[in-house]
Tab-separated table of C-alpha atoms and ligand atoms in Angstrom:
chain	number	residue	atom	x	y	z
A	1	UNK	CA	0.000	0.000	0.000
A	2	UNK	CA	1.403	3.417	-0.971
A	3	UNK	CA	0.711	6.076	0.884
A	4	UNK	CA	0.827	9.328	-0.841
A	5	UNK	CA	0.041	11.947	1.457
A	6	UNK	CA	3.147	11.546	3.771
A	7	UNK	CA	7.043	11.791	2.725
A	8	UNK	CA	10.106	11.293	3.857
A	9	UNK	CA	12.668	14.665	3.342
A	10	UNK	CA	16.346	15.540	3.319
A	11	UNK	CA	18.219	18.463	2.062
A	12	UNK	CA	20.962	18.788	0.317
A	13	UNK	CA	22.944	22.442	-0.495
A	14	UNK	CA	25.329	20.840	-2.682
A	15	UNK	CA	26.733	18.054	-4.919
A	16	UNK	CA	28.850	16.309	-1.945
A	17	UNK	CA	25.561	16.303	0.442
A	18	UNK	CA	23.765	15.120	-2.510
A	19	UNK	CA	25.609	12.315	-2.190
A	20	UNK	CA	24.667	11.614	1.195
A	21	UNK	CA	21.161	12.158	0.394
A	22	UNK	CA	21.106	9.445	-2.754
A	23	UNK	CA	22.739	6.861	0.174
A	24	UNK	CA	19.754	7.857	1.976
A	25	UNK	CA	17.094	7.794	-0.418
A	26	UNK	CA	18.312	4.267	-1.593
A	27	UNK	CA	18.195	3.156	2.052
A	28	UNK	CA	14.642	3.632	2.227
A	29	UNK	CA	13.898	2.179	-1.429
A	30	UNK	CA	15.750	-0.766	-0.591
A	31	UNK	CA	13.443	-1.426	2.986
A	32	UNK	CA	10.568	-0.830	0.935
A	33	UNK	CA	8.914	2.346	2.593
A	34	UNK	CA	5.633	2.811	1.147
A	35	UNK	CA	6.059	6.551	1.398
A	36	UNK	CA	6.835	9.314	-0.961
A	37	UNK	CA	10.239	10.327	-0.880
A	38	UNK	CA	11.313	14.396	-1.455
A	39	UNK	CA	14.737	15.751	-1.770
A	40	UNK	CA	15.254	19.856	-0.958
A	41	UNK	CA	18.142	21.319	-2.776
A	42	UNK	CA	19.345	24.647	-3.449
A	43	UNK	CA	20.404	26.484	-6.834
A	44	UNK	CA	23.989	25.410	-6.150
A	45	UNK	CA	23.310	21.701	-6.887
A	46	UNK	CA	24.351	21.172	-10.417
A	47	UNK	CA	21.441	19.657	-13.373
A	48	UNK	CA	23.667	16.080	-13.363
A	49	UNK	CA	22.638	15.386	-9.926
A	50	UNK	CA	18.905	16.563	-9.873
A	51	UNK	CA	18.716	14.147	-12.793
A	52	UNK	CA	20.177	11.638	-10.859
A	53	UNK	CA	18.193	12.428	-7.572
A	54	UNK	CA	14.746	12.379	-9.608
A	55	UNK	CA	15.157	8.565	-10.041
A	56	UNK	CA	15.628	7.561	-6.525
A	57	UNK	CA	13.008	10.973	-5.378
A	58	UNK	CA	9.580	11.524	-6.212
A	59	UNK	CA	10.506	14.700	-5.916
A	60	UNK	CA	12.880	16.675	-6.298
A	61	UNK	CA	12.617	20.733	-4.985
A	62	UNK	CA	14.184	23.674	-5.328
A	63	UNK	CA	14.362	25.977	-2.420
A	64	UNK	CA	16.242	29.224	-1.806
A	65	UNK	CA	19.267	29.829	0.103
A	66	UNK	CA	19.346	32.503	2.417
A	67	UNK	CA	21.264	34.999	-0.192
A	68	UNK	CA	17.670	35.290	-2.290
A	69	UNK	CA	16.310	38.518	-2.084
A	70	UNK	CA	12.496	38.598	-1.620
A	71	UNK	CA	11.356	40.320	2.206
A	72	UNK	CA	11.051	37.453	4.384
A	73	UNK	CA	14.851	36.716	3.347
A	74	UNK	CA	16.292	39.983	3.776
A	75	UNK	CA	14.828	40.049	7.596
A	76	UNK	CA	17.086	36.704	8.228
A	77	UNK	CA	19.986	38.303	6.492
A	78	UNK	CA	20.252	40.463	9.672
A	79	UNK	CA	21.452	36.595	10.767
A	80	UNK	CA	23.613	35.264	8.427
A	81	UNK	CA	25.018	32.499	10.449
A	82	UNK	CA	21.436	30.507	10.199
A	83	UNK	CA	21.969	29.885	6.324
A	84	UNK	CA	21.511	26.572	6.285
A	85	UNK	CA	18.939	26.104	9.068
A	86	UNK	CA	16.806	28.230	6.991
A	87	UNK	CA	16.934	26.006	4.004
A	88	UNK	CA	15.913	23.513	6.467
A	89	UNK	CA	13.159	25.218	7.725
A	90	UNK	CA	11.127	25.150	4.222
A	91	UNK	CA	10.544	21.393	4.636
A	92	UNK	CA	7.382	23.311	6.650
A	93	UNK	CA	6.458	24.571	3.175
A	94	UNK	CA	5.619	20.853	1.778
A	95	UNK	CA	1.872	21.144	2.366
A	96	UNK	CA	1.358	18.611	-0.409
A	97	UNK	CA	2.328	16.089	2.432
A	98	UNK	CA	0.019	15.856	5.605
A	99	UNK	CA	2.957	14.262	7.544
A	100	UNK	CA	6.882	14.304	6.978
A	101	UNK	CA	9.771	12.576	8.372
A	102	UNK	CA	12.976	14.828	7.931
A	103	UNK	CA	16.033	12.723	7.764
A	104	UNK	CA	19.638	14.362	7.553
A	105	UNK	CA	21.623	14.098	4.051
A	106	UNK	CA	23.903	11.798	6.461
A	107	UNK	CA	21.890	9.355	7.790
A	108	UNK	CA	20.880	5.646	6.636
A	109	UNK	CA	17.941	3.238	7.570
A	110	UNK	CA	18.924	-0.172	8.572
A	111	UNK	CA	15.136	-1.685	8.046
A	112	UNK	CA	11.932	-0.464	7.400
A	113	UNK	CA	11.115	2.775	9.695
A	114	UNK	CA	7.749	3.888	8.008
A	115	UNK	CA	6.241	3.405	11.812
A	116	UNK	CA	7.686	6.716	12.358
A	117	UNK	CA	4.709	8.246	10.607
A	118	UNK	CA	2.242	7.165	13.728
A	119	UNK	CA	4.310	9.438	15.384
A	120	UNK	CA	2.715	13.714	15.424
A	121	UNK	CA	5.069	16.745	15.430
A	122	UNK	CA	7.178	17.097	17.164
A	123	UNK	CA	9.211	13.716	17.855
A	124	UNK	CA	12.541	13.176	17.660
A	125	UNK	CA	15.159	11.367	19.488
A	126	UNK	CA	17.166	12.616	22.240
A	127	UNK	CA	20.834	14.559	21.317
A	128	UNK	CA	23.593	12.408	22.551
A	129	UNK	CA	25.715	15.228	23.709
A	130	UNK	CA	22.744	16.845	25.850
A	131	UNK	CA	19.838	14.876	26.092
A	132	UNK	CA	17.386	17.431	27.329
A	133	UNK	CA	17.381	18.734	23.268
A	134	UNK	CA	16.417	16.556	20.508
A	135	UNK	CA	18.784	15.740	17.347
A	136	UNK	CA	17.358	17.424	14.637
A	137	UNK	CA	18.970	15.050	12.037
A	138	UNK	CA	15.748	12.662	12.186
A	139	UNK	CA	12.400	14.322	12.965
A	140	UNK	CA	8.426	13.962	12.605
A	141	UNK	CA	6.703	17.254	11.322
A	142	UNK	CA	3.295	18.519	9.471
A	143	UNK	CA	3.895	20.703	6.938
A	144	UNK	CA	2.151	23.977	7.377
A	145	UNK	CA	2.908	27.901	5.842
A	146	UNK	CA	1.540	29.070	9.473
A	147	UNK	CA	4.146	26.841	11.167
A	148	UNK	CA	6.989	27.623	8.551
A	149	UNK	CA	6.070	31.621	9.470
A	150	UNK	CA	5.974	30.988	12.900
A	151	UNK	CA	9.411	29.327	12.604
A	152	UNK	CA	11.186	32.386	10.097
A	153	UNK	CA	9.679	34.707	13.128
A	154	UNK	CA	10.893	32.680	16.056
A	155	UNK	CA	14.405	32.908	13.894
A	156	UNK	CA	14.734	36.512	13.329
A	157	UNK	CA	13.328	37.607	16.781
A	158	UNK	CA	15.766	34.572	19.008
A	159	UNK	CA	18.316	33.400	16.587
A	160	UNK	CA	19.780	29.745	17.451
A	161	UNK	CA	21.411	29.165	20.822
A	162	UNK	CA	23.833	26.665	18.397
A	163	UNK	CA	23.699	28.885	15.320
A	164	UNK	CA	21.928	25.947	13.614
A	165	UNK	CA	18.771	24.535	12.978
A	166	UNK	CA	18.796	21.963	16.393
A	167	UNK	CA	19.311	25.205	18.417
A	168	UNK	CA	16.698	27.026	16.644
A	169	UNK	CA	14.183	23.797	16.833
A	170	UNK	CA	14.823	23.337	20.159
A	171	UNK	CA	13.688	26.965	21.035
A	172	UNK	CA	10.761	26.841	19.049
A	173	UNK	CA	9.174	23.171	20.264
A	174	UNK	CA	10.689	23.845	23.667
A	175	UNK	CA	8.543	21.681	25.734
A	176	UNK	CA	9.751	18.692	23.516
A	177	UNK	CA	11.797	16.981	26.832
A	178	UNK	CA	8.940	17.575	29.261
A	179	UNK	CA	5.374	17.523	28.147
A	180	UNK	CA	4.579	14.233	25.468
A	181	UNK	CA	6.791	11.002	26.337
A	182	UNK	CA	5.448	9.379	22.875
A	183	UNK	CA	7.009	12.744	21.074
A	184	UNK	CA	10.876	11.499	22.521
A	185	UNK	CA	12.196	8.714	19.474
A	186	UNK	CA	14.073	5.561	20.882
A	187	UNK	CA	17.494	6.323	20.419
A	188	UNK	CA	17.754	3.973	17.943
A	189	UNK	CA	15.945	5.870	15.313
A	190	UNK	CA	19.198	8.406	15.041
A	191	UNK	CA	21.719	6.456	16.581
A	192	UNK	CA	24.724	8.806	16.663
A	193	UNK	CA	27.904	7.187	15.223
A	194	UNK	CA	30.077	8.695	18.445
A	195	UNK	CA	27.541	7.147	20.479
A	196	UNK	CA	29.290	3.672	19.594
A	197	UNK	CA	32.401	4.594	21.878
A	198	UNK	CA	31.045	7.457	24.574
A	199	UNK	CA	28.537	4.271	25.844
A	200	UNK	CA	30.168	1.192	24.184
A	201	UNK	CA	28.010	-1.302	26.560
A	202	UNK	CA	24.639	0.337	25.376
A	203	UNK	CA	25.551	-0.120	22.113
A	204	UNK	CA	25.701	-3.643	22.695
A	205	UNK	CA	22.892	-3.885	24.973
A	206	UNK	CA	20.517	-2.189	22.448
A	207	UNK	CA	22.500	-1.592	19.333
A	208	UNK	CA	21.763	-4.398	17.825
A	209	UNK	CA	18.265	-2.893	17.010
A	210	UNK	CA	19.331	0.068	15.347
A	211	UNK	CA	16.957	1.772	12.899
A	212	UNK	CA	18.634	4.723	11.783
A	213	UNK	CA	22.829	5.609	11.769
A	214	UNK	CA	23.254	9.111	12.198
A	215	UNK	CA	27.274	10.220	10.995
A	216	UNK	CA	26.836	13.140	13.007
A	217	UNK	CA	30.136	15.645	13.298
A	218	UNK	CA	32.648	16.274	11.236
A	219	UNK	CA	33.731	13.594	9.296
A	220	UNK	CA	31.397	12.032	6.825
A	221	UNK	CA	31.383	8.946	5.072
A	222	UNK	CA	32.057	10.172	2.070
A	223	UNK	CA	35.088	11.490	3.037
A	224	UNK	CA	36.484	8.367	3.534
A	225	UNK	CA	38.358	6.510	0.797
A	226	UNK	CA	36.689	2.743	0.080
A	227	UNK	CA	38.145	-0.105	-2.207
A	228	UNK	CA	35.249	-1.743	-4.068
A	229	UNK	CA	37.430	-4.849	-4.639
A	230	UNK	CA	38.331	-5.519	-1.054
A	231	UNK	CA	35.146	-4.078	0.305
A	232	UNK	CA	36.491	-2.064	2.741
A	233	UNK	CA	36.880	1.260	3.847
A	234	UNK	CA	41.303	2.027	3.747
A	235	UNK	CA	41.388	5.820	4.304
A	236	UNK	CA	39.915	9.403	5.595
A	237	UNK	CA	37.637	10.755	7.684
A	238	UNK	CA	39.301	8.808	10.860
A	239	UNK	CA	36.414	6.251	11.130
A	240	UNK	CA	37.685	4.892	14.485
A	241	UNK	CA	36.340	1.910	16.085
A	242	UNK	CA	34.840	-2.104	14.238
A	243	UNK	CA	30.844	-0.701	14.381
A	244	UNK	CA	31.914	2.173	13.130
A	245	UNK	CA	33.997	0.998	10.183
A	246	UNK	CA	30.865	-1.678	9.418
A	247	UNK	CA	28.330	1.087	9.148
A	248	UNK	CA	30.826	3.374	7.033
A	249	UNK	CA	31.424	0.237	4.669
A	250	UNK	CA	27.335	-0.382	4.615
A	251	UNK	CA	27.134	3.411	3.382
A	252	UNK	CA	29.928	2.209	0.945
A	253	UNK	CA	28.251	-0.822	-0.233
A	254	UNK	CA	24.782	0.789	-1.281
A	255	UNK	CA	27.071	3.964	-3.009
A	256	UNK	CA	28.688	1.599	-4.796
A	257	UNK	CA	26.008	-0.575	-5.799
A	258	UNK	CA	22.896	1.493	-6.346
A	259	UNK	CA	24.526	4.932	-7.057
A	260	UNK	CA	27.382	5.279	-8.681
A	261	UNK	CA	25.693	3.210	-11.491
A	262	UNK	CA	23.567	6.278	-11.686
A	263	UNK	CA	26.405	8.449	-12.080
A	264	UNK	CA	28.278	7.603	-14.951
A	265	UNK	CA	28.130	9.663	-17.726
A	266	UNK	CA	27.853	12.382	-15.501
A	267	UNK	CA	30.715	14.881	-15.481
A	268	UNK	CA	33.042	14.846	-12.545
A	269	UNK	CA	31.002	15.724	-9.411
A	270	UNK	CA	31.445	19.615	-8.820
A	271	UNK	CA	33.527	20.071	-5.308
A	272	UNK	CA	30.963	22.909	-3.846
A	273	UNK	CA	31.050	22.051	-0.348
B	301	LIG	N1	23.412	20.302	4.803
B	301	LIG	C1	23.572	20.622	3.468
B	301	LIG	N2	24.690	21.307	3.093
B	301	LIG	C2	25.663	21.686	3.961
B	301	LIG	C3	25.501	21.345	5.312
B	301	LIG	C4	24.383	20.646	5.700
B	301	LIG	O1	22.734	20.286	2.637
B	301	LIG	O2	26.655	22.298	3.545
B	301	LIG	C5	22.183	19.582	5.226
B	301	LIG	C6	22.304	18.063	5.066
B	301	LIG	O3	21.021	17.503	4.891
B	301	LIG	C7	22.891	17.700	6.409
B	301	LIG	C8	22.103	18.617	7.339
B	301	LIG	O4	21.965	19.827	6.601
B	301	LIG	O5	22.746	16.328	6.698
B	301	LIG	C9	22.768	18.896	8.689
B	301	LIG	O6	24.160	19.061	8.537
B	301	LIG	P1	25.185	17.950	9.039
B	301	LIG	O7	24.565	16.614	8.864
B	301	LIG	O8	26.497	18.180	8.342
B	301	LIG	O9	25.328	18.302	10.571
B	301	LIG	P2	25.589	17.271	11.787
B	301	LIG	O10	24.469	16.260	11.747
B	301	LIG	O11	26.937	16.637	11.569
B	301	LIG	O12	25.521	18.146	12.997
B	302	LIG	MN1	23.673	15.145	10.237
């Protein structure tokens, strides 16, 4: 059964995030969601990938960056730091969905998570480095332009206590720790990857479960080097640690496989980021 009226979103600003985001996208195909999937990118990602994107997307859409000049723009250009937390923001504006899960550009599905969508706005799991805030790489939302205006105000009257889009989520749906226990996601649904060695016994106790990887921080997987013949992972982005390495070789695995097939012919992915 499809369902049509609900979507899973990312966002990608660029040609390297796009990458993530076709990982991602892929992840879900492959676990058989039986929503709509919807991609947000900005004029800086090049025609070659949009292409690309609109076979693993439904759909693929373009949203501004905070340098476009209409009004509501120019009143967050007095904060310049929350660039890309405002492209983030118009995932609000999809009001052809009734219900969205947002999932970062870095983040992969292990299974099937399309039980997310019983979930109402706003859920998301705890952040591992203060667990009183949610992780804003994984989170359930309705679309709505009062919401979405609501938000752009919230941002150009408070800012972001991080200078992203978790600090400036967190302000907005600030009762999120203490007023709806069924709004708080199992960890597991945006397991961090530093997670794996802060609390290496809870990763055993519960990891096995895992729903949703989160490569949080600085170093992505794409950063890291992987040889297709040997199937592993041999350089870059310091992937410390056996879980992590498997997970980073997973990410490989479906690149390899399902995307990069998708890619050729292309011309040599433009180095934006
Ligand atoms: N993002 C993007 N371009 C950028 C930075 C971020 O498109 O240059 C998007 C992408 O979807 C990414 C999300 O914003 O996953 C949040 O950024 P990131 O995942 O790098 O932050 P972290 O989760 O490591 O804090
Ligand atoms: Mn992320």
């Amino acid at each position: 059964m499809s369902v049509t009226d609900q979507a899973f979103v990312t966002l990608a600003s660029n040609d390297i995030y796009c990458q993530g985001a076709l990982v991602l996208g892929q992840s879900l195909r492959n676990h058989g969601t039986s929503r709509k999937l919807a991609v947000l990118v900005t004029e800086q990602v090049s025609h070659g990938i949009r292409t690309v994107l609109s076979r693993v997307f439904d759909e693929v859409i373009e949203v501004s960056s905070l340098d476009s000049a209409d009004l509501e723009h120019l009143a967050l250009m007095r904060r310049p730091e929350l660039g890309v937390t405002f492209t983030k923001l118009q995932c609000w504006t999809l009001t052809q969905y009734s219900k969205c899960v947002f999932m970062d550009a870095d983040t992969l599905v292990l299974c099937n998570v399309d039980e997310l969508f019983d979930r109402d706005e706003l859920s998301a799991a705890p952040d591992s480095g203060w667990p009183d805030c949610f992780n804003s790489g994984v989170f359930v939302f309705r679309p709505s332009m009062e919401t979405y205006a609501h938000l752009l105000q919230f941002a150009v009257e408070h800012g972001s206590f991080d200078g992203g889009d978790q600090g400036l989520l967190n302000g907005f749906f600030s009762d999120w720790a203490t007023t709806d226990i069924s709004k708080h996601l199992p960890f597991i649904y945006n397991l961090s990857i530093s997670s794996l060695y802060t609390y290496s016994p809870a990763f055993r106790q519960f990891g096995t479960d895992s729903k949703v990887v989160h490569f949080l921080g600085s170093s992505k997987p794409w950063h890291c080097k992987y040889n297709p013949q040997t199937r592993t992972v041999t350089e870059g982005g310091s992937p410390s640690g056996h879980q992590h390495l498997i997970f980073t070789t997973l990410w490989w695995e479906i690149y390899t496989s399902s995307v990069l097939p998708l890619l050729t012919g292309l011309e040599e992915i433009a180095d934006t980021e």
